Amino acid sequence: MSAAVRLLIDRRFNDRGSFTLGTGMETLRSVKPADFARQIALRALARGWKANDTVYLCGGGAGAILAALRVYFPGARMIDGNPEYANVKAFYLIARKVYG
């Protein structure tokens, strides 16, 4: 499973600042959270993200990389609720809207 990083501005998807990494936290045999956070941060900064941007984390590896990502984005925080299932919940809501 790859790691998708999405940029929303005023609740609208911005594809210019979004990207997907070829790997995710669970796809690598031995991944250091700090290394993974650095990989995300470098790509995000190259896409125009600013250090003072608010970054919300969700997904299974969110808790593991939070502290390391704050080195690059001090305002990084976990989304409210259960971050491990946030992607599942979002896709479910989208599917309900699309398919009824």
PDB file of C-alpha atoms in Angstrom:
ATOM      1  CA  MET A   1       0.000   0.000   0.000  1.00  0.00           C
ATOM      2  CA  SER A   2       1.359   3.407  -0.937  1.00  0.00           C
ATOM      3  CA  ALA A   3       1.118   6.559   1.133  1.00  0.00           C
ATOM      4  CA  ALA A   4      -1.138   9.217  -0.366  1.00  0.00           C
ATOM      5  CA  VAL A   5      -0.675  12.806   0.731  1.00  0.00           C
ATOM      6  CA  ARG A   6      -3.555  15.113  -0.129  1.00  0.00           C
ATOM      7  CA  LEU A   7      -3.763  18.878   0.050  1.00  0.00           C
ATOM      8  CA  LEU A   8      -7.049  20.564   0.853  1.00  0.00           C
ATOM      9  CA  ILE A   9      -7.513  24.319   0.716  1.00  0.00           C
ATOM     10  CA  ASP A  10     -10.851  25.631   1.981  1.00  0.00           C
ATOM     11  CA  ARG A  11     -12.112  22.017   1.996  1.00  0.00           C
ATOM     12  CA  ARG A  12     -11.322  21.602  -1.699  1.00  0.00           C
ATOM     13  CA  PHE A  13      -8.827  19.113  -3.083  1.00  0.00           C
ATOM     14  CA  ASN A  14      -5.727  20.746  -4.598  1.00  0.00           C
ATOM     15  CA  ASP A  15      -3.935  18.302  -6.886  1.00  0.00           C
ATOM     16  CA  ARG A  16      -0.919  20.588  -7.385  1.00  0.00           C
ATOM     17  CA  GLY A  17       0.203  20.113  -3.813  1.00  0.00           C
ATOM     18  CA  SER A  18      -0.810  16.468  -3.479  1.00  0.00           C
ATOM     19  CA  PHE A  19       1.321  13.421  -4.156  1.00  0.00           C
ATOM     20  CA  THR A  20       1.656   9.696  -3.587  1.00  0.00           C
ATOM     21  CA  LEU A  21       4.713   7.905  -2.282  1.00  0.00           C
ATOM     22  CA  GLY A  22       5.493   4.497  -3.731  1.00  0.00           C
ATOM     23  CA  THR A  23       5.582   2.935  -0.291  1.00  0.00           C
ATOM     24  CA  GLY A  24       3.725   3.207   2.987  1.00  0.00           C
ATOM     25  CA  MET A  25       4.539   2.446   6.610  1.00  0.00           C
ATOM     26  CA  GLU A  26       3.293  -1.133   6.274  1.00  0.00           C
ATOM     27  CA  THR A  27       4.949  -1.914   2.940  1.00  0.00           C
ATOM     28  CA  LEU A  28       8.520  -1.740   4.134  1.00  0.00           C
ATOM     29  CA  ARG A  29      10.084  -4.452   6.238  1.00  0.00           C
ATOM     30  CA  SER A  30      11.926  -2.062   8.525  1.00  0.00           C
ATOM     31  CA  VAL A  31      10.962   1.582   8.408  1.00  0.00           C
ATOM     32  CA  LYS A  32      12.075   4.242  10.829  1.00  0.00           C
ATOM     33  CA  PRO A  33       9.295   6.765  11.465  1.00  0.00           C
ATOM     34  CA  ALA A  34      11.763   9.676  11.290  1.00  0.00           C
ATOM     35  CA  ASP A  35      12.970   8.540   7.842  1.00  0.00           C
ATOM     36  CA  PHE A  36       9.421   8.149   6.563  1.00  0.00           C
ATOM     37  CA  ALA A  37       8.421  11.565   7.939  1.00  0.00           C
ATOM     38  CA  ARG A  38      11.460  13.119   6.267  1.00  0.00           C
ATOM     39  CA  GLN A  39      10.502  11.548   2.942  1.00  0.00           C
ATOM     40  CA  ILE A  40       6.995  13.002   3.230  1.00  0.00           C
ATOM     41  CA  ALA A  41       8.249  16.422   4.344  1.00  0.00           C
ATOM     42  CA  LEU A  42      10.815  16.759   1.573  1.00  0.00           C
ATOM     43  CA  ARG A  43       8.238  15.922  -1.085  1.00  0.00           C
ATOM     44  CA  ALA A  44       5.654  18.250   0.493  1.00  0.00           C
ATOM     45  CA  LEU A  45       8.105  21.146   0.721  1.00  0.00           C
ATOM     46  CA  ALA A  46       9.098  20.587  -2.913  1.00  0.00           C
ATOM     47  CA  ARG A  47       5.392  20.812  -3.819  1.00  0.00           C
ATOM     48  CA  GLY A  48       5.125  24.230  -2.182  1.00  0.00           C
ATOM     49  CA  TRP A  49       3.988  23.417   1.325  1.00  0.00           C
ATOM     50  CA  LYS A  50       5.261  25.883   3.941  1.00  0.00           C
ATOM     51  CA  ALA A  51       6.700  25.042   7.354  1.00  0.00           C
ATOM     52  CA  ASN A  52       3.941  27.057   9.034  1.00  0.00           C
ATOM     53  CA  ASP A  53       1.133  25.145   7.238  1.00  0.00           C
ATOM     54  CA  THR A  54      -1.232  23.147   9.419  1.00  0.00           C
ATOM     55  CA  VAL A  55      -0.827  19.455   8.636  1.00  0.00           C
ATOM     56  CA  TYR A  56      -3.388  16.903   9.812  1.00  0.00           C
ATOM     57  CA  LEU A  57      -2.338  13.260   9.999  1.00  0.00           C
ATOM     58  CA  CYS A  58      -4.528  10.208   9.617  1.00  0.00           C
ATOM     59  CA  GLY A  59      -3.985   6.560   8.843  1.00  0.00           C
ATOM     60  CA  GLY A  60      -2.342   3.680  10.634  1.00  0.00           C
ATOM     61  CA  GLY A  61       1.144   5.211  10.793  1.00  0.00           C
ATOM     62  CA  ALA A  62       0.037   8.700  11.826  1.00  0.00           C
ATOM     63  CA  GLY A  63       0.891   8.303  15.492  1.00  0.00           C
ATOM     64  CA  ALA A  64       4.306   6.869  14.711  1.00  0.00           C
ATOM     65  CA  ILE A  65       5.430   9.796  12.536  1.00  0.00           C
ATOM     66  CA  LEU A  66       3.763  12.729  14.290  1.00  0.00           C
ATOM     67  CA  ALA A  67       6.761  13.816  16.374  1.00  0.00           C
ATOM     68  CA  ALA A  68       9.184  13.393  13.490  1.00  0.00           C
ATOM     69  CA  LEU A  69       6.967  15.346  11.081  1.00  0.00           C
ATOM     70  CA  ARG A  70       6.735  18.234  13.557  1.00  0.00           C
ATOM     71  CA  VAL A  71      10.427  18.884  12.903  1.00  0.00           C
ATOM     72  CA  TYR A  72       9.390  20.086   9.427  1.00  0.00           C
ATOM     73  CA  PHE A  73       5.826  21.220  10.162  1.00  0.00           C
ATOM     74  CA  PRO A  74       5.564  22.343  13.816  1.00  0.00           C
ATOM     75  CA  GLY A  75       1.778  22.670  13.535  1.00  0.00           C
ATOM     76  CA  ALA A  76       1.298  19.018  12.547  1.00  0.00           C
ATOM     77  CA  ARG A  77      -1.396  17.243  14.545  1.00  0.00           C
ATOM     78  CA  MET A  78      -3.572  14.164  14.522  1.00  0.00           C
ATOM     79  CA  ILE A  79      -7.119  14.457  13.226  1.00  0.00           C
ATOM     80  CA  ASP A  80      -9.894  14.180  15.776  1.00  0.00           C
ATOM     81  CA  GLY A  81     -11.325  10.758  16.412  1.00  0.00           C
ATOM     82  CA  ASN A  82      -9.598   7.527  15.462  1.00  0.00           C
ATOM     83  CA  PRO A  83      -6.833   8.317  12.934  1.00  0.00           C
ATOM     84  CA  GLU A  84      -6.278   4.649  12.077  1.00  0.00           C
ATOM     85  CA  TYR A  85      -9.712   4.332  10.473  1.00  0.00           C
ATOM     86  CA  ALA A  86     -10.119   7.870   9.134  1.00  0.00           C
ATOM     87  CA  ASN A  87      -9.300   6.873   5.547  1.00  0.00           C
ATOM     88  CA  VAL A  88     -11.766   3.981   5.704  1.00  0.00           C
ATOM     89  CA  LYS A  89     -14.490   6.240   7.068  1.00  0.00           C
ATOM     90  CA  ALA A  90     -13.837   8.897   4.393  1.00  0.00           C
ATOM     91  CA  PHE A  91     -13.961   6.390   1.540  1.00  0.00           C
ATOM     92  CA  TYR A  92     -17.138   4.884   2.973  1.00  0.00           C
ATOM     93  CA  LEU A  93     -18.799   8.315   3.070  1.00  0.00           C
ATOM     94  CA  ILE A  94     -17.695   9.015  -0.494  1.00  0.00           C
ATOM     95  CA  ALA A  95     -19.052   5.637  -1.670  1.00  0.00           C
ATOM     96  CA  ARG A  96     -22.399   6.260   0.034  1.00  0.00           C
ATOM     97  CA  LYS A  97     -22.690   9.598  -1.719  1.00  0.00           C
ATOM     98  CA  VAL A  98     -21.696   8.190  -5.117  1.00  0.00           C
ATOM     99  CA  TYR A  99     -23.625   4.900  -4.974  1.00  0.00           C
ATOM    100  CA  GLY A 100     -26.436   5.817  -2.626  1.00  0.00           C
TER     101      GLY A 100
END
